[in-house]
mmCIF file of N, CA and C in Angstrom:
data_model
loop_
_atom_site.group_PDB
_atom_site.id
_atom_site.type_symbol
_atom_site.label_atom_id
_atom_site.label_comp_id
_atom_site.label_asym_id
_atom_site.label_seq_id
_atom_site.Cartn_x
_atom_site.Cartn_y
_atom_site.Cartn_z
ATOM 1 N N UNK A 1 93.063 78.471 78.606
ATOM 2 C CA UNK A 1 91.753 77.898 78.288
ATOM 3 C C UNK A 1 90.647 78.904 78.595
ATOM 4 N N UNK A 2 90.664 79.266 79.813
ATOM 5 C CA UNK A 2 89.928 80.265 80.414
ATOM 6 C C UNK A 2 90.631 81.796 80.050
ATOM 7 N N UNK A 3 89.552 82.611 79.064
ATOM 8 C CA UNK A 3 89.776 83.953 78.548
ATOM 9 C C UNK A 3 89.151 85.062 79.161
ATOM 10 N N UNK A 4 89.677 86.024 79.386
ATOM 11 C CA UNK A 4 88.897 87.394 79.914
ATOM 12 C C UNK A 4 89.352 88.028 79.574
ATOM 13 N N UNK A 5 88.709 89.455 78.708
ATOM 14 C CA UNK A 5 88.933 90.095 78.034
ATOM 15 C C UNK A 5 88.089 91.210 78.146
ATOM 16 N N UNK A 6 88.803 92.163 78.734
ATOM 17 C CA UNK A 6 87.895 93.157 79.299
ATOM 18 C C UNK A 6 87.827 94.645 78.034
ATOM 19 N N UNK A 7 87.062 95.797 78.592
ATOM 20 C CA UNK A 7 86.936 96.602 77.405
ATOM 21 C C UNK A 7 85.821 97.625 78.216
ATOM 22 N N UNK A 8 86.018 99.140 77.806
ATOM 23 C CA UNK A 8 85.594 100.114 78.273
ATOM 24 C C UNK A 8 86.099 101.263 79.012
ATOM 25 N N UNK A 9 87.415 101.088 79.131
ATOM 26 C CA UNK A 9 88.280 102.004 79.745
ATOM 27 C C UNK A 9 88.449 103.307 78.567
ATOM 28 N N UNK A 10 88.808 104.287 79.194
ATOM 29 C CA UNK A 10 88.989 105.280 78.435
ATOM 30 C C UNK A 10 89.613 106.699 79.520
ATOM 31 N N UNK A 11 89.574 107.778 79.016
ATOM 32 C CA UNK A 11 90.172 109.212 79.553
ATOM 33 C C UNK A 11 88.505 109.855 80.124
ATOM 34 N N UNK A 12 88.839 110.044 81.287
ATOM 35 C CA UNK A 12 86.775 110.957 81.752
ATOM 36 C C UNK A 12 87.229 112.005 82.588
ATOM 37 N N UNK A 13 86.607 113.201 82.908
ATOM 38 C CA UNK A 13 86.980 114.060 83.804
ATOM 39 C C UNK A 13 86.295 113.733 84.779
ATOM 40 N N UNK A 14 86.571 114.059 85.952
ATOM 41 C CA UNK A 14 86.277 113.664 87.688
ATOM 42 C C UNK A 14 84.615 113.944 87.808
ATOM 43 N N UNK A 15 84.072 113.294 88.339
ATOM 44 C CA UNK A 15 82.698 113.467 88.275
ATOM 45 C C UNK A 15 81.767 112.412 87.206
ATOM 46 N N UNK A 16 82.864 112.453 86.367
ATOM 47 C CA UNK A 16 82.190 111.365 84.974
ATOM 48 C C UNK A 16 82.257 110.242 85.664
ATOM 49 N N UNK A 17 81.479 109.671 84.305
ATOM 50 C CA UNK A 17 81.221 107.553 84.356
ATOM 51 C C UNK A 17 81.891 107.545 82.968
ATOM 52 N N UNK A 18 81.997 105.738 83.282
ATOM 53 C CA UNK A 18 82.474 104.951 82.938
ATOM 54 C C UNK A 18 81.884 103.390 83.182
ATOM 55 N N UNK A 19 81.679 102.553 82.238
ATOM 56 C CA UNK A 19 81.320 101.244 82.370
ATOM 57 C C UNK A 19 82.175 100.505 81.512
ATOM 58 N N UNK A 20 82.695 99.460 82.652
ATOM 59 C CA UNK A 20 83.545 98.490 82.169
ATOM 60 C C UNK A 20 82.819 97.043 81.732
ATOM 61 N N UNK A 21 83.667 96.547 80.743
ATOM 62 C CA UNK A 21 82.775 95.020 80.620
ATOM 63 C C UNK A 21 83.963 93.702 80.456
ATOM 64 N N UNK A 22 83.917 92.728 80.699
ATOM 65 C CA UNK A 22 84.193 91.562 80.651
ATOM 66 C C UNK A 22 83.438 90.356 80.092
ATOM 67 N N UNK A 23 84.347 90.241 78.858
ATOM 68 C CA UNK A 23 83.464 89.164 78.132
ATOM 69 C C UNK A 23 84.652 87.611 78.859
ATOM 70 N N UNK A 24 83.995 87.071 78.843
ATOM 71 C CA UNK A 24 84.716 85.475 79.309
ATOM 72 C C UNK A 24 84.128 84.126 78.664
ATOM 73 N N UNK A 25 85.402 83.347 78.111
ATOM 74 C CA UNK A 25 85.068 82.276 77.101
ATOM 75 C C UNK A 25 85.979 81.226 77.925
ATOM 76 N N UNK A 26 85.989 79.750 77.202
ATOM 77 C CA UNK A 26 85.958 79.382 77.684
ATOM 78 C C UNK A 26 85.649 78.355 79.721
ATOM 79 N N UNK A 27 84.760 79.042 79.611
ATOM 80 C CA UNK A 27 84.187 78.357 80.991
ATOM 81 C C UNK A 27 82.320 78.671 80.786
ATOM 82 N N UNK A 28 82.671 77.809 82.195
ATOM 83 C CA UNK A 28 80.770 77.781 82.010
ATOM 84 C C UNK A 28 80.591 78.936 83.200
ATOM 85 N N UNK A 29 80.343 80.020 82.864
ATOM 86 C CA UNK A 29 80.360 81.720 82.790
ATOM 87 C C UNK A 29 79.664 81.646 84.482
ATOM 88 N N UNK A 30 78.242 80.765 84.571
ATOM 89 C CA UNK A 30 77.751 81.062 85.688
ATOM 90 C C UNK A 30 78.431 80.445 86.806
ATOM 91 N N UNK A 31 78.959 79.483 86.753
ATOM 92 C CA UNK A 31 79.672 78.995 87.771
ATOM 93 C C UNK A 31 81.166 80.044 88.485
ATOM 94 N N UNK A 32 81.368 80.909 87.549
ATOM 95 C CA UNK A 32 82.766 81.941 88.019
ATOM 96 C C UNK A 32 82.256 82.572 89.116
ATOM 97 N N UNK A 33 82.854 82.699 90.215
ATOM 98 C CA UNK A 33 83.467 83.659 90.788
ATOM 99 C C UNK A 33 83.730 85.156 89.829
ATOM 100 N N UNK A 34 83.019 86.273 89.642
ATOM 101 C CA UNK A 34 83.729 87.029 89.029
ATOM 102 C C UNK A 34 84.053 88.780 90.147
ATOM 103 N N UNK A 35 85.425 89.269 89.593
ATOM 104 C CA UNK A 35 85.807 90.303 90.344
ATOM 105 C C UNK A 35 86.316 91.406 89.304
ATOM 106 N N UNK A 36 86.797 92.918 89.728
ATOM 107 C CA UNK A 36 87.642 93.410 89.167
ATOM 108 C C UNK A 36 88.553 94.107 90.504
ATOM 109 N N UNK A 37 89.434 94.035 89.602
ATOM 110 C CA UNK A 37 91.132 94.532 90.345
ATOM 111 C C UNK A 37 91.637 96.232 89.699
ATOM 112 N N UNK A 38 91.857 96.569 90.580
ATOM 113 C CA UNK A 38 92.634 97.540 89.827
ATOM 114 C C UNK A 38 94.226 98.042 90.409
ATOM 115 N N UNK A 39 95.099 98.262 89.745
ATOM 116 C CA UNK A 39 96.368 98.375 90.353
ATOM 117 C C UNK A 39 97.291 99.835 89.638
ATOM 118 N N UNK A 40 97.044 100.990 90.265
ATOM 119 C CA UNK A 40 97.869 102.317 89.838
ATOM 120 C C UNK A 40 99.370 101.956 89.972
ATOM 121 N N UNK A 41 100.105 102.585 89.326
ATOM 122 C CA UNK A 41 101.972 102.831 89.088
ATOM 123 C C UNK A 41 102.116 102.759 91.423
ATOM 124 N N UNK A 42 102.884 101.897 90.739
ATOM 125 C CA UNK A 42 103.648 102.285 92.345
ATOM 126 C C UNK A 42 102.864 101.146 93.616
ATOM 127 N N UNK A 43 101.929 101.050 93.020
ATOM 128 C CA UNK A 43 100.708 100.503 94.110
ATOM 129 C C UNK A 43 100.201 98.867 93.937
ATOM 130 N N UNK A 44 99.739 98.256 95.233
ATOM 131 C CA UNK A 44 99.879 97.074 95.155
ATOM 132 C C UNK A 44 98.325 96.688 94.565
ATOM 133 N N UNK A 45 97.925 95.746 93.823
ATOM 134 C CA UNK A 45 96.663 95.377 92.910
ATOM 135 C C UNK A 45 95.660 95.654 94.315
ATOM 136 N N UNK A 46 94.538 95.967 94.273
ATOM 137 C CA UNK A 46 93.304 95.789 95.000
ATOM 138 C C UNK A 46 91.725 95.134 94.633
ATOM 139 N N UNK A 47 91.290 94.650 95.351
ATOM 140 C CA UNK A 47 90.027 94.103 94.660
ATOM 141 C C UNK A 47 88.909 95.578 94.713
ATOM 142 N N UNK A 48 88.635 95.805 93.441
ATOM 143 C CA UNK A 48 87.241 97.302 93.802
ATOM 144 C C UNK A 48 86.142 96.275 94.169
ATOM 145 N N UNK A 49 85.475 95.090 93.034
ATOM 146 C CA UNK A 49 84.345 94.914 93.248
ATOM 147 C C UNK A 49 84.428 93.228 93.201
ATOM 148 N N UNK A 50 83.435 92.511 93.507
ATOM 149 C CA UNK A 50 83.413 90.927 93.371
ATOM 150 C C UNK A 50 82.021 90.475 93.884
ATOM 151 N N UNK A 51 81.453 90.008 92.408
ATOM 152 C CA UNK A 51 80.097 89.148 92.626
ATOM 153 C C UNK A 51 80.434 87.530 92.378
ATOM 154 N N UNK A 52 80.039 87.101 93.377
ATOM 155 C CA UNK A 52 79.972 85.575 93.229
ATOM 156 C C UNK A 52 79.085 84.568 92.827
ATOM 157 N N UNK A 53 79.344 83.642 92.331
ATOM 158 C CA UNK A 53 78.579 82.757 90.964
ATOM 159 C C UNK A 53 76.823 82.398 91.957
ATOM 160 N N UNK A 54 77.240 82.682 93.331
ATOM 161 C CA UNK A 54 75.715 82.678 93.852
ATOM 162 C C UNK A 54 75.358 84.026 94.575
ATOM 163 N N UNK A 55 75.972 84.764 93.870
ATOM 164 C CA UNK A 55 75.034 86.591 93.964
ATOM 165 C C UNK A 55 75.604 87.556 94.635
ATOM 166 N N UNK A 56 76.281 86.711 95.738
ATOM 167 C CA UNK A 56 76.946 88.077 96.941
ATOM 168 C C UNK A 56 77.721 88.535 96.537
ATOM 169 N N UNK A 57 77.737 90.074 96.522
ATOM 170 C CA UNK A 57 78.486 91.296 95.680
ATOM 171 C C UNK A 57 79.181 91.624 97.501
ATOM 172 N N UNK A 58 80.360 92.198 97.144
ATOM 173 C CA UNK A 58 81.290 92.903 97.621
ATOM 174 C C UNK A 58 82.266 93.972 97.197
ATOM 175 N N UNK A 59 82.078 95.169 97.792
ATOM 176 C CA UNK A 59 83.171 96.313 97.058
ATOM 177 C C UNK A 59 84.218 96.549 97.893
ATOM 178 N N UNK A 60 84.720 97.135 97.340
ATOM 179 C CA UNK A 60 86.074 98.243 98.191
ATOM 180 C C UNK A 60 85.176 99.114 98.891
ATOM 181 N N UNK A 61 85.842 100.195 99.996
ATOM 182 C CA UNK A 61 84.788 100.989 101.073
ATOM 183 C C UNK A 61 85.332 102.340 100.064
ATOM 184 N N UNK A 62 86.415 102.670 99.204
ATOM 185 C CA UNK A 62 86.333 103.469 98.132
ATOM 186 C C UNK A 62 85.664 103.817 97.532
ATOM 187 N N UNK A 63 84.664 102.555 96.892
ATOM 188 C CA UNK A 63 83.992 102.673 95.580
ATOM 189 C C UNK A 63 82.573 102.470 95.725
ATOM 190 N N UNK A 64 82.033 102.338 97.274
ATOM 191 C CA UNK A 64 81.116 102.083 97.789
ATOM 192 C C UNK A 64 80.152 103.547 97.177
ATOM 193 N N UNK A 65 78.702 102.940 96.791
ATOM 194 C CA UNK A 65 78.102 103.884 96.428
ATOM 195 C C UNK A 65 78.128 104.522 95.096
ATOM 196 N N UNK A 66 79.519 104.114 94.246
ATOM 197 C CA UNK A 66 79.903 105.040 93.148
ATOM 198 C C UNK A 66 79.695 103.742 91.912
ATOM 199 N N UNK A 67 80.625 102.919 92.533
ATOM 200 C CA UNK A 67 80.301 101.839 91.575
ATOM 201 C C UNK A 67 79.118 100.608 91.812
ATOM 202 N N UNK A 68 79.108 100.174 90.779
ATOM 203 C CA UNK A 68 77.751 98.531 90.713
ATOM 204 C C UNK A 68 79.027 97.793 89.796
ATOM 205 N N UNK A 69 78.812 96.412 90.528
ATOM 206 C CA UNK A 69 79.293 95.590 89.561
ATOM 207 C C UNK A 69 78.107 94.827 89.546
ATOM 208 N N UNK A 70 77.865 93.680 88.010
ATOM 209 C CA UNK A 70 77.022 93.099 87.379
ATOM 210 C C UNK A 70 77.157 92.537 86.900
ATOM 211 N N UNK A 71 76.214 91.363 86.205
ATOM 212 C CA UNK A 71 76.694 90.309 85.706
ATOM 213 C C UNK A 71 75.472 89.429 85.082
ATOM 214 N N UNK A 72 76.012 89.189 83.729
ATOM 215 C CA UNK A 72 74.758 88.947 82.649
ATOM 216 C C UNK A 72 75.616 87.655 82.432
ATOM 217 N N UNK A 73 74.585 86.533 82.661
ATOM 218 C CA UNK A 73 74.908 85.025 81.885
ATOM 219 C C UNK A 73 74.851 84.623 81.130
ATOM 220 N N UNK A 74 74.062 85.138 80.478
ATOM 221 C CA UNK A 74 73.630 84.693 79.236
ATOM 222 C C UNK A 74 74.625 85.523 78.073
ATOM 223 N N UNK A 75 75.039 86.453 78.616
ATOM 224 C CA UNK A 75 76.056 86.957 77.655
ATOM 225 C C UNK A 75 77.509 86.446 78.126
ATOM 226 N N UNK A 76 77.839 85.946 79.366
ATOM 227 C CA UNK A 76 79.037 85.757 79.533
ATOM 228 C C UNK A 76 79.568 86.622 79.729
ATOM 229 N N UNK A 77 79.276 87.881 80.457
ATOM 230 C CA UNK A 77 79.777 89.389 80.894
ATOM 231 C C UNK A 77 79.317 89.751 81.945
ATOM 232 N N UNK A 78 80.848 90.315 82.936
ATOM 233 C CA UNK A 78 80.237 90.784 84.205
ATOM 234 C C UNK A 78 80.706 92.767 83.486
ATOM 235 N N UNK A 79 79.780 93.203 84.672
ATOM 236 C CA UNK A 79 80.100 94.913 84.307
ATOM 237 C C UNK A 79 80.895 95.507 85.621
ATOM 238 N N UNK A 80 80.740 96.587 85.553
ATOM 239 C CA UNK A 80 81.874 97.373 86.356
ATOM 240 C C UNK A 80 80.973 98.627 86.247
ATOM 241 N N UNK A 81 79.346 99.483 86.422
ATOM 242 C CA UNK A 81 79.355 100.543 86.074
ATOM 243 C C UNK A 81 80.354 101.404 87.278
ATOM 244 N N UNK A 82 80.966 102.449 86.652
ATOM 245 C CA UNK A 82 81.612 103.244 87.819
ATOM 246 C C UNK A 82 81.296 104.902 87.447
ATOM 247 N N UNK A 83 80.397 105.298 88.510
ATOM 248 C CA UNK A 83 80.186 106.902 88.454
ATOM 249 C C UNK A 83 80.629 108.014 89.257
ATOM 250 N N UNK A 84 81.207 108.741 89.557
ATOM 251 C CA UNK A 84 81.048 110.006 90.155
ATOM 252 C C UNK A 84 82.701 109.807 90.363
ATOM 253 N N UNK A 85 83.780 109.714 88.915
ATOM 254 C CA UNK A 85 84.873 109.177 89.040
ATOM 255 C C UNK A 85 85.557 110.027 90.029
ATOM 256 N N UNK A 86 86.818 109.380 90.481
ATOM 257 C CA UNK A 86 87.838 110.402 90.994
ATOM 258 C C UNK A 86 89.037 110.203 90.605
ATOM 259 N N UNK A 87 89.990 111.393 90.730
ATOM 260 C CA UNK A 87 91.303 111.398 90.098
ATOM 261 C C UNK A 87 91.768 109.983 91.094
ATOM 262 N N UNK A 88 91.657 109.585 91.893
ATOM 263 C CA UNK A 88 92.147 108.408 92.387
ATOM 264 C C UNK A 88 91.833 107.322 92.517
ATOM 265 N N UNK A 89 90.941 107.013 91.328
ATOM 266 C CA UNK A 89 90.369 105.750 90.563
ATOM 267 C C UNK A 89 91.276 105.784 89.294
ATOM 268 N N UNK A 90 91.968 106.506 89.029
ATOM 269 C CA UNK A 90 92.857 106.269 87.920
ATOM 270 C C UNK A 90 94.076 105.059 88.120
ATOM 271 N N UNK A 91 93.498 104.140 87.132
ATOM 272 C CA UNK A 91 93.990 102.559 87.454
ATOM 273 C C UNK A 91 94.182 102.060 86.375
ATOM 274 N N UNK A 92 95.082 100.858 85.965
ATOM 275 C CA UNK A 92 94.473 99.970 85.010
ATOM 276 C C UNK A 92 93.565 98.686 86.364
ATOM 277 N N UNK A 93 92.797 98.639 85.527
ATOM 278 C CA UNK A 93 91.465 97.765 86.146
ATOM 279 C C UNK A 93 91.481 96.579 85.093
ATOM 280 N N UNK A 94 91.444 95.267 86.248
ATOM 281 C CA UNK A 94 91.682 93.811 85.791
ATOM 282 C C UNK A 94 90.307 93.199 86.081
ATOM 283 N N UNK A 95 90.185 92.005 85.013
ATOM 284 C CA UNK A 95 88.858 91.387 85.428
ATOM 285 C C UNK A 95 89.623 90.120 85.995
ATOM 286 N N UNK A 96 88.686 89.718 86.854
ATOM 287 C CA UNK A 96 89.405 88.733 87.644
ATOM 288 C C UNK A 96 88.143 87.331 87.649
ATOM 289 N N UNK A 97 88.374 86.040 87.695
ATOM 290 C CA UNK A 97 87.647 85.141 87.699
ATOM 291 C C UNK A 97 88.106 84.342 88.167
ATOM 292 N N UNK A 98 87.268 83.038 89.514
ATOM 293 C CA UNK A 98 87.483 81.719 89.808
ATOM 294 C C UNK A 98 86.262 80.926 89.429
ATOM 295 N N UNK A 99 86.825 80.396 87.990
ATOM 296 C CA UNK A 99 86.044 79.366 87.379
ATOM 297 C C UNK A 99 85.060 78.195 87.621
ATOM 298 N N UNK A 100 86.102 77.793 89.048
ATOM 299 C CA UNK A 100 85.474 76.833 90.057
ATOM 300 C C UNK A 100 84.086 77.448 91.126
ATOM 301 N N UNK A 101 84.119 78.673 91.047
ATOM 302 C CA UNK A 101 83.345 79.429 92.328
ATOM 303 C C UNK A 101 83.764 79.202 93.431
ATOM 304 N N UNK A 102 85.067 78.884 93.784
ATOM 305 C CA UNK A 102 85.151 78.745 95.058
ATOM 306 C C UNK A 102 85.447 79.865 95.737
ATOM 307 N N UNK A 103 85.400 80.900 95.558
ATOM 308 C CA UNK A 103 85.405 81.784 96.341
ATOM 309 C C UNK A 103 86.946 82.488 96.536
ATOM 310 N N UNK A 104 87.853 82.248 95.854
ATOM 311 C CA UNK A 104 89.236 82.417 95.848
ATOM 312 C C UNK A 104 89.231 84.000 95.464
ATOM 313 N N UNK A 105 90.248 84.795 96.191
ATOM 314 C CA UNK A 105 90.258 85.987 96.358
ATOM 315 C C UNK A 105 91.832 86.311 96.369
ATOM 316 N N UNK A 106 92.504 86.728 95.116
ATOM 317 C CA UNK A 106 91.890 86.673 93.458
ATOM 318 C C UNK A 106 91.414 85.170 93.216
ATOM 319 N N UNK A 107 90.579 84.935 92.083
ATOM 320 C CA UNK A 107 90.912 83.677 91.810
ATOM 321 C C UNK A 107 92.121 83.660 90.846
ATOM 322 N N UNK A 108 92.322 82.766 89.801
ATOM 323 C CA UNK A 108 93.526 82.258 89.088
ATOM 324 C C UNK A 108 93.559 82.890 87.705
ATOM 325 N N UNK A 109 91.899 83.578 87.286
ATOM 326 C CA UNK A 109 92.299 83.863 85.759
ATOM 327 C C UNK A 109 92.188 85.277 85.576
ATOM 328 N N UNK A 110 93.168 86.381 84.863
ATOM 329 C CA UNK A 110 92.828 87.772 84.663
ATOM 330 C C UNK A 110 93.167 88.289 82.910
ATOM 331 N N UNK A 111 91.995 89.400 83.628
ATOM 332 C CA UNK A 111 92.243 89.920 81.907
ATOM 333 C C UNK A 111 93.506 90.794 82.090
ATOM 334 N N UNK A 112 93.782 91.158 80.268
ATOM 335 C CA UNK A 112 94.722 91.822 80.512
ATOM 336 C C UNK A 112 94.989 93.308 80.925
ATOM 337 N N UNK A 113 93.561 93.586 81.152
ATOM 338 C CA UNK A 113 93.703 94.543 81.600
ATOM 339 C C UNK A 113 92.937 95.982 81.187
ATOM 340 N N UNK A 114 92.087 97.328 81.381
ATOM 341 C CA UNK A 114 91.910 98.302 80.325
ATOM 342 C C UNK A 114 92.364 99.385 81.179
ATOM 343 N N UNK A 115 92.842 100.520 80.865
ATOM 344 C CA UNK A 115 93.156 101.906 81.351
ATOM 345 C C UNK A 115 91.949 102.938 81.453
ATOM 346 N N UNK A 116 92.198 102.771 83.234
ATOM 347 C CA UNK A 116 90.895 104.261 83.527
ATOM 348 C C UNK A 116 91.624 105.447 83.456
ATOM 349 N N UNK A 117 91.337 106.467 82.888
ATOM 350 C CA UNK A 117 92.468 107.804 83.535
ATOM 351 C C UNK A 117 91.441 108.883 83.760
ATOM 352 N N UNK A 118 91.578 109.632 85.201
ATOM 353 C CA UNK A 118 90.294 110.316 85.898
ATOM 354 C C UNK A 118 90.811 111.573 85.845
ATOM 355 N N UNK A 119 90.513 112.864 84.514
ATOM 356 C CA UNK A 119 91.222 113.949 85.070
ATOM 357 C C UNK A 119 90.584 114.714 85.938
ATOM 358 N N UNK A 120 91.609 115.848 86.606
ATOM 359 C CA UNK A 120 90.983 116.474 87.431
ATOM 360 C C UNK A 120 90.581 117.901 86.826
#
């Protein structure tokens, strides 16, 4: 019922940006919980970033400084800008959402996913 469908991944050399986006349908957009995940070969999923349906943003201590996550209601899209990449941000990166806002960490719905790859 609940869709996320993320988009903006691509190949950047180290130092570059990148902005990710998440469009989400079905639900009523402001009430989500929204996050992104990212999970490299070998490695267990992590949360990078998570703004909640009443504002409080939280990152990884990784991505602190490099990335902003964001979030437009009216479009039904949270963002992901991520700058000053590093070869060890190379991830596929998940959008993550709890529909309810309760604060669930993950919540229950993810996209399928887009590919960062950070060369060096």
């Amino acid at each position: 019922q609940v869709q996320l469908v993320e988009s903006g991944g691509g190949l950047v050399q180290a130092g570059g940006s990148l902005r990710l986006s998440c469009a989400a349908s079905g639900t009523i957009f402001s009430r989500n919980d929204m996050g992104w995940y990212r999970q490299a070969p070998g490695k267990q999923r992590e949360l990078v970033a998570r703004i909640a349906s009443g504002g409080s943003i939280n990152y990884a201590d990784s991505v602190k400084g490099r990335f902003t996550i964001s979030r437009d209601n009216a479009k039904n899209t949270v963002y992901l800008q991520m700058n000053s990449l590093k070869p060890e941000d190379t991830s596929v990166y998940y959008c993550n959402a709890d529909p309810l806002g309760l604060g669930r960490r993950p919540g229950p719905v993810w996209g399928q996913g887009t590919q960062v790859t950070v060369s060096s």
